[in-house]
Amino acid sequence: MTKLTYDDAVERFDPVFGIEVHVELNTKTKMFCGCLNEFGGEPNTHVCPVCLGLPGSMPVTNGKAVESAIRLGLALGCEIRESSRFARKNYFYPDLAKDYQISQYDEPTCFEGSVDVVLDDGEVVTIAIERAHIEEDAGKNTHVGGTGGIQGADYSLVDYNRGGVPLVEIVTKPIEGMGERTAEVARAYVATIRDIVRGLGISDGRMEQGSLRADVNLSLRPKAADGADQSAVPFGKRSETKNVNSLRAIERAVQYEAGRQAELLTAGQPVVQETRHWHEDTSSTTPGRSKEQAEDYRYFPEPDLLPVEPSRAWVEQLRATIPEHPAKLRARLREEWGFSELEMRDVVAADAVQLIVDTVAAGASPQAARKWWGGELARTANEREVTLQDLPVTAQDIAELQGLVDAGTINDKLARQALEGVLAGEGSPASVVEKRGLVVVSDDSALEAAVDEALAAQPDVLEKIREGKIQAAGAIVGAVMKATRGQADAGRVRQIILARAGVEG
């Protein structure tokens, strides 16, 4: 077969895609029982007869999860059904012990919504939402031996700690007509959903931990002849790439699948409707299982749970708690903070918007907050291969650190040393400054002695300054800073140098 790229694919075909985003809700307990809803923990320690589906156990709906789901639905512009119910979705895999998943089928709580997605160049694309339904998560399989997949594994282990965790699954309607921007739109959509759930405070949206993950459906259809109606051309067979867990991977999964399907279609071979596994190391997918249709799951009403019937008054109360759309929030903050488009884009890319909001609220200026989170801390997070949120430093720490700089207690160089101490667990910025003796030296007698010593070592510099080459003072400032291990007041040092030369700065 002829190797085709993503660009080749979108030139020859019309990509159609849809995304199912699974959002784990951050309730204290699971969806239908009182087990802890907590990431990690020793395997199979957060389990009970209900989430294992043992005979005689009875599920009870988590009211807080329903509240979170409705708030999410409202944020996505969805209708909230007056009466929705749960169903049993027959499920034949070992990560759900009871062989069925409690989900919603024909009566989801949230349906028919839409969300605006802002692309990198500012273009806004509206994505139609088909439904946002409530369900429980499955457990986690670990395959030991071989390549880590089930194929060739020596044995498999199942951890049911995640089984029963409350989920909202957001399903888009087919998204058409995006052309070469298909992959970018897919990434931007998932990023928007992540920002919304974080803004609502209903999930941490951490894709690397699986609390937000996406299944990417993609198909290609032939391009209509010039002048013909493209929408009249039937969709092609689709693949579903499961559990893609980073924004970068979303974009690359779309690109890879478009290229793969284009190769098959161009060679006259069919695309198989199936689930596929994403491989981050190779940026490729491999076959999973044939894709079941809804009827294959043999849904039937869950007999042990009451319908969900939120009152209209309660729904309106929840509507009043919905925060500003992330894109509008960013536009407003950029204006308020005085950031350029590029600066704001970098802040968003670093996932530092909320951190800057919190740092400004703690007393720092927006530019100072951006400097720390987008510079020193972003580099540290990258080196440690963690997120900014994982670093052992708070917005309050950064505001305090900048306050010490603004007060002249420390300079930028000393502030970086203080920050190292904070990251090393030595305490707050102020306590690190005290313990390490990082206070700026501004005592004139000490600075004059240091300047005289530096001038004595470089006697020609003083003459250059007297001849008008004031920039030569930089060499002496540097020497003094080195001698004082960065603790000298650089501004005052410069004043002393110029005074020694008898010129005005």
XYZ file of C-alpha atoms in Angstrom:
505
model
C 0.000 0.000 0.000
C 1.084 3.551 -0.667
C 2.065 5.332 2.510
C -0.181 8.336 3.096
C 0.159 11.181 5.561
C -2.531 13.135 7.356
C -2.188 15.903 4.779
C -2.680 13.359 1.993
C -5.754 12.008 3.761
C -7.540 15.346 4.211
C -6.713 16.284 0.638
C -8.421 13.161 -0.705
C -11.180 12.573 1.861
C -13.564 14.402 4.155
C -12.800 13.452 7.797
C -15.743 13.046 10.145
C -15.068 12.593 13.819
C -16.751 12.392 17.180
C -15.323 12.276 20.668
C -16.506 10.632 23.843
C -14.905 12.325 26.831
C -15.042 10.459 30.130
C -14.843 12.715 33.174
C -14.244 11.204 36.593
C -16.108 13.243 39.200
C -14.260 14.169 42.379
C -16.950 13.122 44.830
C -15.811 11.715 48.161
C -17.443 8.351 47.516
C -18.229 6.191 44.511
C -21.309 6.439 42.315
C -23.462 3.812 43.997
C -21.741 2.949 47.280
C -19.811 4.474 50.163
C -16.327 3.367 49.062
C -13.674 6.060 48.840
C -13.373 7.722 45.450
C -9.643 8.250 45.572
C -6.871 7.820 43.006
C -4.234 5.230 43.870
C -4.142 3.193 47.058
C -3.252 -0.443 47.477
C -5.111 -2.549 44.893
C -8.604 -3.648 45.849
C -8.729 -1.719 49.114
C -11.547 0.656 48.084
C -14.118 -2.008 47.334
C -17.323 -3.353 48.859
C -20.107 -5.800 47.902
C -21.958 -3.060 45.975
C -19.149 -2.038 43.631
C -18.156 -5.679 43.214
C -21.760 -6.597 42.444
C -21.992 -9.358 45.036
C -25.397 -11.047 45.427
C -27.821 -9.147 47.641
C -25.973 -5.821 47.480
C -28.061 -2.766 46.610
C -26.740 0.397 44.928
C -27.738 3.892 46.077
C -27.274 6.914 43.792
C -24.670 9.478 44.884
C -26.557 12.791 45.015
C -23.401 14.877 44.769
C -22.445 13.101 41.551
C -25.865 13.905 40.088
C -25.404 17.548 41.074
C -21.973 17.651 39.404
C -23.333 16.003 36.260
C -26.162 18.508 36.001
C -23.782 21.456 36.487
C -21.574 20.049 33.742
C -24.574 19.577 31.481
C -25.635 23.172 32.053
C -22.108 24.412 31.311
C -22.329 22.530 28.017
C -25.639 24.176 27.191
C -27.556 20.919 27.591
C -31.203 20.356 28.373
C -31.705 18.681 31.733
C -34.220 15.861 31.572
C -36.982 16.033 34.182
C -36.821 12.271 34.672
C -33.906 10.111 33.643
C -33.048 6.600 34.646
C -30.190 4.189 34.849
C -29.757 1.065 32.769
C -27.651 -2.040 32.914
C -25.198 -2.250 30.050
C -24.066 -5.836 29.695
C -20.316 -5.957 29.811
C -18.177 -9.027 29.400
C -14.751 -7.895 30.522
C -13.051 -8.668 33.856
C -12.640 -5.054 34.996
C -16.317 -4.966 36.060
C -16.952 -7.833 38.427
C -20.724 -7.874 38.099
C -20.676 -8.286 34.302
C -22.697 -5.162 33.672
C -22.109 -1.437 33.956
C -24.693 0.871 35.453
C -25.041 3.635 32.907
C -27.721 5.686 31.189
C -29.017 4.697 27.792
C -32.150 6.142 26.226
C -32.832 8.675 28.974
C -29.589 10.504 29.805
C -29.791 13.285 32.362
C -28.185 15.876 30.026
C -28.774 16.068 26.274
C -28.722 18.369 23.236
C -26.064 20.928 24.094
C -23.203 22.747 22.415
C -19.891 24.276 23.349
C -17.734 26.898 21.654
C -14.114 25.925 21.068
C -11.453 28.548 20.330
C -8.669 27.435 17.998
C -5.084 28.695 18.106
C -5.737 31.513 15.641
C -8.855 32.688 17.476
C -11.382 31.024 15.183
C -14.402 29.746 17.114
C -15.938 26.365 16.277
C -19.212 25.264 17.853
C -19.325 21.574 18.747
C -22.763 19.992 19.139
C -23.203 17.735 22.168
C -25.530 14.776 21.803
C -25.625 13.744 25.449
C -23.793 13.801 28.760
C -24.800 10.779 30.764
C -23.913 9.465 34.190
C -22.308 6.079 34.696
C -19.797 4.200 36.781
C -16.187 3.555 35.824
C -14.660 0.119 35.372
C -11.653 -1.222 37.253
C -8.135 -1.400 35.889
C -6.491 -4.381 34.191
C -2.730 -4.817 34.336
C -1.152 -7.334 32.000
C 2.126 -8.752 33.274
C 4.797 -10.023 30.926
C 5.185 -9.645 27.188
C 4.821 -6.091 25.929
C 2.417 -4.987 28.650
C -0.662 -5.657 26.539
C -2.917 -8.665 26.909
C -1.356 -10.280 23.850
C 1.559 -12.407 25.047
C 1.089 -11.539 28.737
C 1.943 -14.192 31.323
C -1.028 -13.249 33.470
C -3.346 -10.332 34.203
C -4.266 -8.536 37.418
C -7.442 -6.578 38.136
C -7.687 -3.643 40.543
C -11.292 -2.710 41.363
C -10.458 0.494 43.263
C -11.588 2.488 40.213
C -14.653 0.312 39.663
C -17.737 2.349 40.553
C -16.083 5.775 40.397
C -18.675 8.289 39.101
C -18.255 9.311 35.486
C -19.947 11.652 33.089
C -19.519 10.612 29.477
C -19.881 13.522 27.065
C -20.714 12.430 23.538
C -20.513 14.804 20.595
C -22.569 14.632 17.466
C -20.565 13.905 14.287
C -18.244 16.810 13.552
C -17.885 17.481 9.841
C -16.266 19.961 7.532
C -13.145 20.676 9.568
C -10.823 19.545 6.764
C -7.157 19.975 7.541
C -8.026 21.426 10.957
C -9.768 18.237 12.093
C -6.955 17.142 14.417
C -6.549 20.640 15.843
C -10.293 20.932 16.524
C -10.282 17.566 18.280
C -7.464 18.655 20.570
C -9.013 22.055 21.259
C -12.381 20.471 22.068
C -10.939 18.128 24.690
C -8.882 20.997 26.138
C -12.065 23.040 26.445
C -13.878 20.214 28.233
C -10.928 19.862 30.596
C -11.003 23.581 31.356
C -14.748 23.521 31.946
C -14.679 20.636 34.436
C -11.796 22.275 36.290
C -13.612 25.584 36.327
C -16.669 23.867 37.758
C -14.492 22.174 40.374
C -16.082 18.783 39.679
C -12.916 17.012 38.491
C -9.184 17.658 38.456
C -9.230 16.791 34.737
C -5.835 15.113 35.021
C -5.480 13.193 31.810
C -2.225 11.524 32.882
C -4.088 9.898 35.780
C -7.086 8.964 33.689
C -9.549 11.280 35.413
C -10.284 12.717 31.983
C -9.789 10.553 28.921
C -11.195 10.424 25.438
C -12.309 7.890 22.868
C -11.761 9.288 19.376
C -14.058 8.102 16.599
C -12.922 8.869 13.071
C -14.077 7.972 9.601
C -13.321 9.189 6.110
C -15.835 9.715 3.351
C -15.192 10.511 -0.280
C -15.284 14.134 -1.299
C -18.357 15.101 -3.269
C -17.965 16.265 -6.840
C -17.661 20.000 -7.438
C -21.024 21.627 -6.793
C -22.497 18.543 -5.139
C -23.743 18.411 -1.541
C -20.995 16.939 0.656
C -23.476 16.239 3.452
C -25.313 13.844 1.126
C -22.286 11.555 0.976
C -22.651 8.732 3.552
C -20.180 8.452 6.400
C -17.472 5.839 6.134
C -16.772 3.024 8.575
C -15.243 4.418 11.725
C -12.579 3.336 14.140
C -12.668 4.212 17.818
C -9.296 4.881 19.444
C -9.831 4.210 23.141
C -8.596 5.971 26.266
C -6.378 8.612 24.726
C -4.987 10.510 27.692
C -3.197 13.643 26.576
C -4.065 16.590 24.360
C -1.051 15.925 22.171
C -2.105 12.310 21.763
C -5.642 13.359 20.761
C -4.256 15.352 17.860
C -1.801 12.676 16.825
C -4.358 9.868 17.082
C -6.614 11.716 14.648
C -3.703 12.308 12.291
C -2.573 8.691 12.417
C -6.037 7.203 11.930
C -6.783 9.531 9.021
C -3.598 8.437 7.299
C -4.184 4.757 8.037
C -7.754 4.760 6.799
C -6.820 6.749 3.705
C -4.200 4.135 2.839
C -6.801 1.348 3.083
C -9.445 3.179 1.092
C -7.011 4.280 -1.587
C -5.866 0.662 -1.956
C -9.480 -0.467 -2.321
C -9.554 -2.177 1.063
C -12.305 -1.749 3.664
C -11.978 0.009 7.003
C -13.020 -2.318 9.808
C -15.340 -0.891 12.446
C -13.414 -1.623 15.609
C -11.856 -0.198 18.717
C -8.146 0.503 18.574
C -5.391 1.002 21.134
C -3.237 4.133 21.104
C 0.536 3.706 21.505
C 2.287 6.844 22.659
C 5.783 5.539 21.906
C 5.079 4.920 18.238
C 2.239 7.439 17.723
C 0.174 4.681 16.180
C -2.838 2.484 16.857
C -3.396 -1.254 16.805
C -6.660 -3.232 16.603
C -8.657 -3.882 19.766
C -11.999 -5.563 19.398
C -14.792 -5.314 16.878
C -17.022 -2.378 17.761
C -20.290 -3.433 19.312
C -23.541 -1.725 18.422
C -25.843 -0.499 21.159
C -28.065 -3.547 20.727
C -25.109 -5.804 21.449
C -24.976 -4.437 24.983
C -28.586 -5.541 25.608
C -29.433 -2.555 27.765
C -32.329 -2.930 30.162
C -33.593 -0.668 32.974
C -31.680 -0.914 36.242
C -34.299 -2.327 38.635
C -32.555 -1.348 41.879
C -32.305 2.424 41.350
C -34.926 5.157 41.352
C -35.155 7.574 38.412
C -33.223 10.858 38.650
C -35.847 13.622 38.867
C -34.240 16.988 39.658
C -36.706 19.765 40.431
C -36.671 22.743 38.061
C -35.985 25.052 40.988
C -32.864 23.073 41.918
C -31.652 23.045 38.328
C -31.992 26.831 38.200
C -30.067 27.117 41.476
C -27.290 25.042 39.940
C -27.351 27.129 36.770
C -26.468 30.161 38.886
C -23.227 28.427 39.935
C -21.890 27.945 36.408
C -18.638 29.879 35.904
C -17.658 31.903 32.878
C -16.771 29.925 29.728
C -12.985 29.323 29.732
C -12.450 31.188 26.453
C -14.320 34.248 27.683
C -12.510 34.053 30.988
C -9.130 34.019 29.243
C -10.043 36.933 27.011
C -11.143 38.938 30.031
C -8.054 38.017 32.044
C -5.728 38.842 29.154
C -7.295 42.281 29.000
C -7.125 42.782 32.756
C -3.582 41.485 33.045
C -2.285 43.361 30.030
C -0.767 40.251 28.454
C 0.007 40.026 24.765
C -1.649 37.298 22.689
C 1.629 35.374 22.702
C 2.058 35.700 26.472
C -1.477 34.492 27.108
C -1.041 31.614 24.673
C 2.088 30.529 26.538
C 0.249 30.728 29.857
C -2.571 28.581 28.529
C -0.148 26.096 26.997
C 1.610 25.812 30.353
C -1.765 25.233 32.061
C -0.961 28.123 34.376
C -4.076 30.294 34.107
C -5.588 29.328 37.444
C -2.196 29.401 39.157
C -1.707 32.984 37.989
C -5.223 33.890 39.072
C -4.454 32.538 42.546
C -1.039 34.214 42.680
C -2.499 37.584 41.725
C -5.223 37.091 44.320
C -2.453 36.496 46.860
C -0.895 39.857 46.093
C 1.537 39.524 43.169
C 1.304 41.480 39.936
C 0.110 39.516 36.871
C 3.441 39.926 35.064
C 5.390 38.758 38.097
C 3.114 35.743 38.460
C 3.540 34.949 34.763
C 7.304 35.306 35.072
C 7.564 32.708 37.826
C 4.990 30.161 36.647
C 5.869 30.456 32.976
C 9.629 30.598 33.514
C 11.507 29.100 36.440
C 8.695 26.839 37.602
C 7.752 25.662 34.117
C 11.373 24.628 33.553
C 11.449 22.816 36.895
C 8.210 20.989 36.138
C 9.563 19.978 32.748
C 12.808 18.679 34.269
C 10.899 16.685 36.879
C 8.375 15.498 34.262
C 5.426 16.643 36.375
C 2.773 19.308 35.990
C 2.997 22.760 37.523
C 0.257 21.703 39.904
C 2.422 18.837 41.152
C 5.279 21.078 42.243
C 5.572 21.549 46.011
C 4.989 25.288 45.821
C 1.767 27.275 46.159
C 0.446 30.468 44.639
C 0.799 32.034 48.089
C 4.490 31.057 48.135
C 5.081 32.782 44.815
C 3.237 35.911 45.899
C 5.336 35.981 49.077
C 8.538 35.459 47.090
C 7.711 38.308 44.738
C 6.802 40.465 47.727
C 10.327 39.995 49.078
C 11.729 41.079 45.701
C 9.444 44.095 45.523
C 10.456 45.133 49.044
C 14.133 44.963 48.073
C 14.830 42.241 50.615
C 16.132 39.970 47.855
C 16.874 40.412 44.197
C 15.862 38.124 41.343
C 18.968 35.975 41.644
C 18.477 35.474 45.371
C 14.777 34.868 44.750
C 15.645 31.936 42.515
C 17.824 30.522 45.284
C 14.973 31.004 47.757
C 12.634 29.236 45.370
C 15.040 26.296 45.199
C 14.744 26.046 48.958
C 10.958 26.132 48.835
C 10.939 23.383 46.214
C 13.328 21.380 48.399
C 10.875 21.547 51.281
C 12.850 24.000 53.417
C 9.821 26.126 54.225
C 8.195 29.345 53.049
C 10.156 31.867 50.960
C 10.683 34.146 53.958
C 11.978 31.332 56.131
C 14.297 30.081 53.369
C 15.690 33.602 52.919
C 16.374 33.777 56.658
C 17.872 30.280 56.947
C 20.130 30.714 53.919
C 21.075 34.313 54.684
C 19.933 35.518 51.283
C 19.132 39.125 52.219
C 20.446 41.772 49.830
C 23.511 43.658 51.079
C 22.679 47.366 50.914
C 25.019 48.676 53.567
C 27.029 51.450 51.885
C 30.262 50.808 53.740
C 30.313 47.167 52.716
C 29.373 47.974 49.142
C 31.963 50.766 48.844
C 34.670 48.394 50.044
C 33.610 45.806 47.489
C 33.532 48.416 44.698
C 36.992 49.739 45.592
C 38.386 46.226 45.587
C 36.892 45.523 42.159
C 38.154 48.835 40.740
C 41.617 48.108 42.044
C 41.593 44.835 40.142
C 40.447 46.562 36.922
C 42.004 50.055 37.011
C 41.312 50.800 33.356
C 37.546 50.624 33.850
C 37.393 53.777 35.942
C 39.114 55.741 33.176
C 36.723 54.391 30.555
C 33.751 55.535 32.608
C 35.283 58.989 32.991
C 35.647 59.099 29.187
C 31.901 58.593 28.915
C 31.805 54.814 28.462
C 29.352 54.353 31.303
C 28.397 50.858 30.173
C 31.860 49.777 31.330
C 30.503 49.997 34.885
C 28.789 46.698 34.207
C 32.069 44.849 34.575
C 32.545 46.233 38.081
C 28.913 45.560 39.027
C 29.410 41.974 37.902
C 32.606 41.638 39.917
C 30.914 42.972 43.041
C 27.912 40.669 42.581
C 30.272 37.729 42.225
C 32.231 38.735 45.313
C 29.034 39.040 47.351
C 27.523 35.842 45.934
C 24.744 37.837 44.294
C 23.665 39.549 47.495
C 24.736 43.119 46.672
C 22.182 45.779 45.820
C 23.128 46.112 42.153
C 21.514 49.524 41.750
C 23.355 50.977 44.694
C 26.624 49.408 43.504
C 26.278 51.185 40.168
C 25.648 54.496 41.897
C 28.825 54.078 43.951
C 30.895 53.222 40.876
C 29.706 56.311 39.028
C 30.353 58.435 42.090
C 33.929 57.104 42.228
C 34.330 58.117 38.547
C 32.805 61.512 39.192
C 30.107 61.186 36.553
C 26.363 61.240 36.704
C 24.381 58.086 35.859
